[in-house]
Amino acid sequence: MLNILILAAGKGTRMHSDLPKVLHPVAGKPMLAHVIETAKQLSPSKILVVYGFGGDAVPDQFRHENIHWVQQAEQLGTGHAVMQALPFLDPEAKTLIMLGDVPLISVQTCQELLKNQAKLTLLTFAKANPSGYGRIVRNAQDEVVAIVEHKDASEEQRQINEINTGIMAVDNHALSEWLKNLGNDNAQGEYYLTDIVGMASQQGIAVGGVLAANEPEITGINSKSDLASIERCYQQQQAAQLLQQGVTLSDPARIDIRGKLSVGRDVHIDVGCVFEGEVHLADGVRIGPYCVIRNASIGVGTAIAAFTHIDDAEIGKQAKIGPYARLRPGTVLQDETHVGNFVELKNAQVDVGSKINHLSYVGDTTVGKQVNIGAGTITCNYDGVNKFRTVIGDNAFIGSDSQLIAPVTIGAGATIGAGSTISKDAPAGELTVARGRQVTVSGWKRPEKIKK
């Protein structure tokens, strides 16, 4: 049986922020969320989180998670934090103690730690420059016998480059006994969890040590500088995965993924793009520079030009979007649609082959097939209190600088003369002009292209 205990009570003084440290975001979500996600993948019988600074702000962020929250009203050290959680741990279980400010710890590393059969196993790391860190002292049998702080280490011990990460797996029966004897007779007056290593050694109990392979996995965040560094590490990992999947990145150092990005074959992503939430890019999608895409699905062969913002939208195959387009929630574009520069769509459904290429706002609108909406057209969907819908039929042509005052329907094949303000339904197949007054020209025929 496995319990997981995440220590997340610290204030993070060096963050210089009123926000609890573990709520500062890494890749768009609280660093604690990353630790919780890793914990869940280990399939524990329960997850406990010790919180403190910020009061209920931390548990409120995760109220939908199945987590047992334990408050540490006074932050008196890591040992004290574990003491608060001890009554809620299963006596027969092993507990993996994780840190809420170490967001990049991997499932694989945790599994390696849990494989060790010792009653107490520490996750350690061989650091090139261990100055300032507690050293791991091992005996001839390669068992951990002590953690010696840098200031207390001898010259010989200071040559050791294996350091303590603070992450450990411990048998709950043994943990309970060790915590009873934990003291705070030190300069800080705090209870240090690491003191249990010495207790185990004195009792002749072997202490295991598992070396972590990658430094970012065990790096804690204590400052905004640390936060920025870990953010870059995370993004580099994401970029490396995309490259392995065959994505072409113009510059792997200039991409931000703040959620889940899934990709097909032959996808190209230019510099400065940000992906948030769940985004899917199908085969052959090309994303231009400096686009922001959130919770979107983009179909095969679609091209998104520079500086386009897409939020909670669906785009079909072979579409052309941007530059400087904005697709807001509820937008659905079918295949071969065109949405051009400085066009904003909101809750608009646009059918196959339709074009809205310049300087338009189309909101709460159903657009049929092969419709052309001219530059400067807007759908006036809001009367100051309520929203209303515009319907534009197949093959309609909306002249430039038109206003369609909802609720209104433009019939199939209708033409709206440029500069018209349409407040009544426009009949199918006719030219409707409303410049001062609305006139329908019966029998009017749309001009045909002159063959050369």
XYZ file of C-alpha atoms in Angstrom:
452
model
C 0.000 0.000 0.000
C 1.288 3.440 -0.921
C 0.542 6.792 0.662
C 1.872 9.991 -0.871
C 2.526 13.012 1.308
C 3.275 16.334 -0.378
C 4.803 19.082 1.750
C 3.432 22.423 0.542
C 3.145 24.686 3.581
C 6.018 27.079 3.004
C 5.652 30.804 2.420
C 8.486 31.203 -0.050
C 9.908 34.408 1.410
C 12.321 34.877 -1.478
C 9.426 34.877 -3.966
C 8.473 38.334 -2.610
C 4.802 37.584 -3.197
C 1.546 37.289 -1.258
C 0.702 34.218 -3.347
C 1.663 30.930 -1.629
C 4.805 29.629 -3.269
C 3.290 26.373 -4.510
C 0.597 28.285 -6.420
C 3.076 30.125 -8.620
C 2.649 28.791 -12.158
C 4.957 26.566 -14.149
C 3.746 26.096 -17.729
C 0.474 27.816 -16.928
C -0.567 25.871 -13.843
C 0.467 25.920 -10.167
C 3.715 24.106 -9.485
C 1.845 22.000 -6.926
C -0.466 20.785 -9.725
C 2.521 19.205 -11.472
C 3.463 17.320 -8.295
C -0.118 16.156 -7.741
C -0.356 14.897 -11.338
C 2.825 12.872 -10.877
C 1.527 11.510 -7.567
C -1.755 10.379 -9.141
C 0.097 8.410 -11.823
C 1.710 6.322 -9.053
C -1.758 4.997 -8.053
C -1.503 5.592 -4.282
C -4.244 4.609 -1.870
C -4.348 8.230 -0.732
C -2.671 11.573 -1.379
C -2.150 13.993 1.489
C -0.981 17.594 1.151
C 0.302 19.635 4.077
C -0.534 23.306 3.585
C 0.035 26.371 5.719
C 0.932 29.801 4.390
C -1.974 31.436 2.569
C -4.643 29.595 4.539
C -7.285 27.962 2.359
C -5.948 29.504 -0.861
C -3.998 26.333 -1.623
C -6.748 23.722 -1.048
C -9.280 25.994 -2.768
C -7.271 25.700 -5.988
C -7.610 21.900 -5.887
C -11.071 21.434 -4.394
C -12.070 19.004 -7.168
C -9.127 16.689 -6.474
C -9.427 13.647 -4.203
C -6.861 14.890 -1.682
C -6.696 14.835 2.110
C -5.626 18.293 3.253
C -3.619 18.722 6.451
C -3.019 22.187 7.858
C 0.311 23.138 9.410
C -0.729 26.290 11.240
C 2.839 27.070 12.305
C 5.674 26.292 9.937
C 8.138 24.610 12.310
C 10.102 22.540 9.815
C 9.656 19.537 7.565
C 9.573 17.100 10.483
C 6.788 19.112 12.097
C 4.869 19.084 8.805
C 5.018 15.290 8.647
C 3.929 15.095 12.314
C 0.685 16.883 11.369
C -0.031 14.299 8.667
C 0.987 11.192 10.658
C -2.500 10.505 12.138
C -3.914 10.260 8.608
C -1.297 7.880 7.181
C -2.103 4.175 6.869
C 0.041 2.312 9.450
C 0.745 -0.607 7.100
C 1.693 1.557 4.144
C 4.856 3.042 2.753
C 4.809 6.823 2.293
C 6.457 8.689 -0.537
C 7.242 12.173 0.734
C 7.303 14.709 -2.099
C 7.833 18.465 -2.157
C 5.269 20.893 -3.518
C 7.952 23.220 -4.857
C 9.760 20.537 -6.917
C 7.428 20.388 -9.927
C 9.477 18.461 -12.500
C 9.934 15.231 -10.543
C 9.063 12.357 -12.881
C 6.968 9.244 -12.406
C 9.941 7.086 -13.444
C 12.222 8.545 -10.773
C 9.567 8.058 -8.090
C 9.105 4.446 -9.190
C 12.850 3.821 -8.906
C 12.769 5.223 -5.381
C 9.831 3.028 -4.396
C 11.505 -0.138 -5.711
C 14.070 0.062 -2.917
C 13.074 -2.271 -0.091
C 14.746 -0.328 2.746
C 12.550 1.100 5.497
C 13.925 4.510 4.573
C 15.163 5.441 1.093
C 16.393 8.882 0.084
C 16.392 10.394 -3.377
C 19.815 11.918 -3.904
C 21.692 13.705 -6.668
C 25.337 13.993 -7.682
C 25.799 17.750 -8.006
C 28.837 19.203 -9.751
C 29.052 22.024 -7.212
C 27.499 20.778 -3.955
C 28.536 23.793 -1.874
C 25.799 24.747 0.555
C 23.935 21.439 0.299
C 23.646 18.617 2.815
C 26.021 15.766 1.905
C 25.021 12.106 1.774
C 27.489 10.017 3.791
C 27.585 6.308 2.914
C 29.348 3.360 4.558
C 31.392 0.611 2.915
C 28.175 -1.269 2.108
C 26.927 1.797 0.175
C 24.226 2.398 2.789
C 23.380 5.948 3.774
C 24.476 6.588 7.350
C 24.066 10.348 7.664
C 23.182 13.653 6.052
C 25.768 16.261 7.021
C 25.008 19.920 6.442
C 27.688 21.860 4.576
C 28.534 24.079 7.551
C 29.029 21.019 9.763
C 30.938 18.907 7.230
C 34.618 18.075 7.527
C 36.965 18.829 4.645
C 36.756 15.200 3.610
C 32.956 15.214 3.710
C 32.859 18.398 1.675
C 34.469 16.490 -1.161
C 31.296 14.387 -1.400
C 29.116 15.591 -4.275
C 26.041 13.466 -3.485
C 23.363 15.699 -1.947
C 19.994 15.260 -0.303
C 16.919 16.260 -2.356
C 14.370 16.085 0.471
C 12.308 13.438 -1.350
C 12.111 10.055 0.386
C 10.165 6.828 0.793
C 9.630 5.554 4.319
C 7.861 2.713 6.108
C 5.026 4.205 8.162
C 5.638 2.065 11.256
C 9.249 3.198 11.396
C 8.293 6.793 10.560
C 5.887 6.899 13.488
C 8.585 5.749 15.935
C 11.214 8.142 14.592
C 8.892 11.150 14.731
C 8.265 10.517 18.437
C 11.951 11.153 19.097
C 12.372 14.098 16.757
C 13.590 17.237 18.512
C 14.031 20.903 17.672
C 17.203 21.643 19.586
C 18.796 23.753 16.874
C 19.333 27.406 16.022
C 16.051 27.629 14.093
C 13.982 25.764 16.668
C 12.586 23.575 13.901
C 11.959 19.852 13.530
C 14.077 18.514 10.663
C 12.815 15.407 8.926
C 16.370 14.565 7.850
C 17.204 13.761 11.494
C 15.422 10.420 11.056
C 18.379 9.266 8.919
C 20.669 9.440 11.944
C 18.082 7.643 14.079
C 17.829 4.799 11.577
C 21.607 4.499 11.384
C 21.941 4.371 15.196
C 19.375 1.569 15.267
C 21.313 -0.384 12.659
C 18.576 0.049 10.077
C 19.885 0.264 6.512
C 19.037 3.487 4.720
C 18.825 3.311 0.949
C 19.818 5.990 -1.513
C 18.664 6.312 -5.123
C 20.458 8.750 -7.423
C 18.256 10.956 -9.587
C 19.506 11.240 -13.170
C 18.428 14.777 -14.076
C 18.953 17.892 -11.993
C 15.780 19.756 -13.084
C 13.731 16.868 -11.630
C 14.984 17.516 -8.121
C 15.362 21.292 -8.280
C 13.205 23.219 -5.831
C 11.828 26.677 -6.553
C 12.667 29.321 -3.966
C 12.789 32.535 -6.008
C 11.424 34.078 -9.178
C 14.800 33.346 -10.749
C 14.355 29.647 -9.914
C 10.822 29.818 -11.293
C 12.011 31.230 -14.619
C 14.784 28.638 -14.838
C 12.431 25.712 -14.212
C 9.949 27.134 -16.726
C 12.656 27.059 -19.406
C 13.663 23.516 -18.423
C 10.067 22.378 -18.773
C 9.641 24.086 -22.151
C 12.898 22.587 -23.430
C 11.617 19.148 -22.460
C 8.363 19.775 -24.331
C 10.216 21.052 -27.402
C 12.477 17.986 -27.392
C 9.441 15.692 -27.350
C 7.889 17.552 -30.295
C 11.093 17.276 -32.290
C 11.188 13.534 -31.595
C 7.632 13.305 -32.963
C 8.753 14.951 -36.207
C 7.467 18.481 -35.640
C 9.491 21.228 -37.297
C 10.216 23.995 -34.781
C 11.806 27.131 -36.210
C 13.485 27.648 -32.831
C 13.003 25.065 -30.044
C 13.983 27.717 -27.489
C 11.018 29.909 -28.447
C 7.888 27.891 -27.800
C 5.632 27.724 -24.732
C 3.317 24.813 -24.016
C 0.988 25.414 -21.083
C -1.197 22.372 -21.365
C -1.374 19.386 -23.720
C -0.329 19.729 -27.360
C -0.944 16.753 -29.665
C 0.325 16.787 -33.230
C 0.087 14.894 -36.493
C 2.734 14.482 -39.163
C 4.584 17.293 -40.941
C 3.489 20.006 -38.544
C 5.469 23.262 -38.610
C 5.515 25.745 -35.701
C 7.239 29.095 -36.067
C 8.803 31.127 -33.252
C 7.074 32.652 -30.239
C 3.924 30.525 -30.233
C 2.007 29.785 -27.029
C -0.257 26.730 -26.649
C -2.631 26.542 -23.680
C -5.141 23.945 -22.511
C -5.719 21.081 -24.961
C -4.661 21.780 -28.533
C -4.600 19.346 -31.462
C -2.761 20.094 -34.686
C -3.563 17.641 -37.489
C -1.241 16.552 -40.293
C 0.368 19.337 -42.295
C -0.736 22.213 -40.058
C 1.479 25.285 -40.223
C 1.484 27.785 -37.352
C 3.006 31.193 -38.086
C 5.030 33.219 -35.590
C 3.649 34.612 -32.348
C 0.292 32.859 -32.337
C -1.596 32.101 -29.118
C -3.771 28.984 -29.343
C -5.917 27.719 -26.482
C -8.258 24.700 -26.367
C -8.495 24.282 -30.112
C -8.550 21.639 -32.825
C -7.004 22.536 -36.180
C -7.617 20.355 -39.221
C -5.369 18.821 -41.868
C -3.388 21.254 -43.992
C -4.657 24.398 -42.322
C -2.353 27.412 -42.176
C -2.464 29.843 -39.264
C -0.670 33.093 -40.093
C 1.274 35.309 -37.694
C -0.155 36.923 -34.559
C -3.421 34.976 -34.638
C -5.274 34.283 -31.374
C -7.494 31.213 -31.171
C -9.493 30.403 -28.050
C -11.841 27.412 -27.691
C -12.441 27.001 -31.410
C -12.530 24.269 -34.065
C -11.038 24.692 -37.535
C -11.483 22.259 -40.391
C -9.185 21.136 -43.199
C -7.256 23.374 -45.592
C -8.399 26.587 -43.939
C -6.439 29.840 -43.998
C -6.507 31.960 -40.866
C -4.834 35.301 -40.153
C -2.610 37.167 -39.841
C -3.932 39.076 -36.841
C -7.181 37.114 -36.663
C -8.988 36.418 -33.406
C -11.223 33.372 -33.012
C -13.128 33.465 -29.734
C -15.022 30.692 -27.913
C -17.712 28.874 -29.828
C -16.198 29.476 -33.249
C -16.379 26.531 -35.644
C -14.870 26.843 -39.120
C -15.463 24.119 -41.667
C -13.075 23.050 -44.445
C -11.458 25.561 -46.814
C -12.660 28.609 -44.943
C -10.699 31.865 -44.973
C -10.516 34.279 -42.044
C -8.149 37.136 -42.698
C -6.379 40.029 -41.035
C -8.054 41.857 -38.171
C -11.156 39.658 -38.282
C -12.802 38.663 -34.995
C -15.250 35.780 -34.687
C -17.212 34.809 -31.592
C -19.705 31.921 -31.361
C -19.793 31.829 -35.135
C -20.260 28.730 -37.278
C -18.843 29.142 -40.779
C -19.510 26.499 -43.415
C -17.317 25.124 -46.192
C -15.505 27.568 -48.472
C -16.747 30.796 -46.905
C -14.479 33.826 -46.628
C -14.211 36.664 -44.121
C -10.961 38.235 -45.139
C -10.641 41.767 -43.778
C -11.467 43.945 -40.772
C -14.756 42.324 -39.734
C -16.576 41.259 -36.576
C -18.876 38.255 -36.878
C -20.498 37.196 -33.616
C -23.393 34.847 -32.804
C -23.714 34.032 -36.485
C -24.372 31.034 -38.704
C -22.656 31.409 -42.067
C -23.517 29.037 -44.902
C -21.340 27.606 -47.659
C -19.358 29.709 -50.147
C -20.322 33.003 -48.503
C -18.189 36.107 -49.014
C -18.246 38.693 -46.247
C -16.674 41.965 -47.341
C -14.219 44.159 -45.451
C -15.542 46.101 -42.485
C -18.726 44.061 -42.085
C -20.068 43.580 -38.576
C -22.936 41.592 -37.118
C -24.641 43.732 -34.486
C -25.530 40.938 -32.093
C -26.013 42.832 -28.809
C -28.709 45.371 -27.966
C -27.160 46.292 -24.631
C -29.092 43.608 -22.752
C -29.545 40.518 -24.919
C -27.619 38.690 -27.632
C -29.278 37.823 -30.952
C -28.271 35.654 -33.898
C -27.567 36.393 -37.545
C -28.072 33.720 -40.215
C -26.406 34.051 -43.609
C -27.435 31.545 -46.278
C -25.276 29.658 -48.760
C -23.610 31.674 -51.545
C -24.598 35.035 -50.067
C -22.390 38.050 -50.764
C -22.111 40.721 -48.083
C -20.738 44.003 -49.437
C -18.037 45.901 -47.581
C -18.840 48.109 -44.590
C -22.221 46.491 -43.972
C -23.951 46.144 -40.625
C -26.284 43.212 -40.051
C -28.529 44.011 -37.078
C -29.582 40.783 -35.384
C -31.877 38.978 -35.308
C -31.751 38.924 -39.082
C -31.532 36.356 -41.876
C -29.775 36.852 -45.190
C -31.220 34.424 -47.704
C -29.256 31.993 -49.835
C -27.628 33.677 -52.819
C -28.584 37.141 -51.577
C -26.334 40.136 -52.172
C -26.042 42.989 -49.696
C -24.873 46.241 -51.246
C -21.770 47.838 -49.724
C -22.396 50.236 -46.879
C -25.823 48.808 -46.047
C -27.380 48.650 -42.594
C -29.633 45.614 -42.700
C -32.325 45.460 -39.997
C -34.843 43.247 -41.845
C -34.509 39.841 -43.442
C -33.003 40.023 -46.938
C -34.648 37.675 -49.460
C -32.757 34.892 -51.191
C -31.261 35.562 -54.589
C -31.899 39.296 -54.524
C -29.842 42.468 -54.163
C -30.683 44.323 -50.992
C -29.389 47.842 -50.398
C -30.049 49.849 -47.264
C -28.337 53.208 -47.471
C -30.786 55.491 -45.750
C -33.692 53.219 -46.599
C -33.763 49.536 -47.438
C -34.593 48.607 -51.024
C -34.842 45.182 -52.617
C -34.160 45.189 -56.374
C -36.227 42.402 -57.870
C -34.764 40.467 -60.719
C -31.281 41.869 -60.267
C -28.546 39.593 -61.553
C -25.068 39.404 -60.095
C -22.345 40.323 -62.643
C -20.439 37.453 -64.163
C -16.723 37.297 -64.693
C -15.645 38.435 -68.170
C -13.810 35.729 -69.994
C -10.508 36.888 -71.458
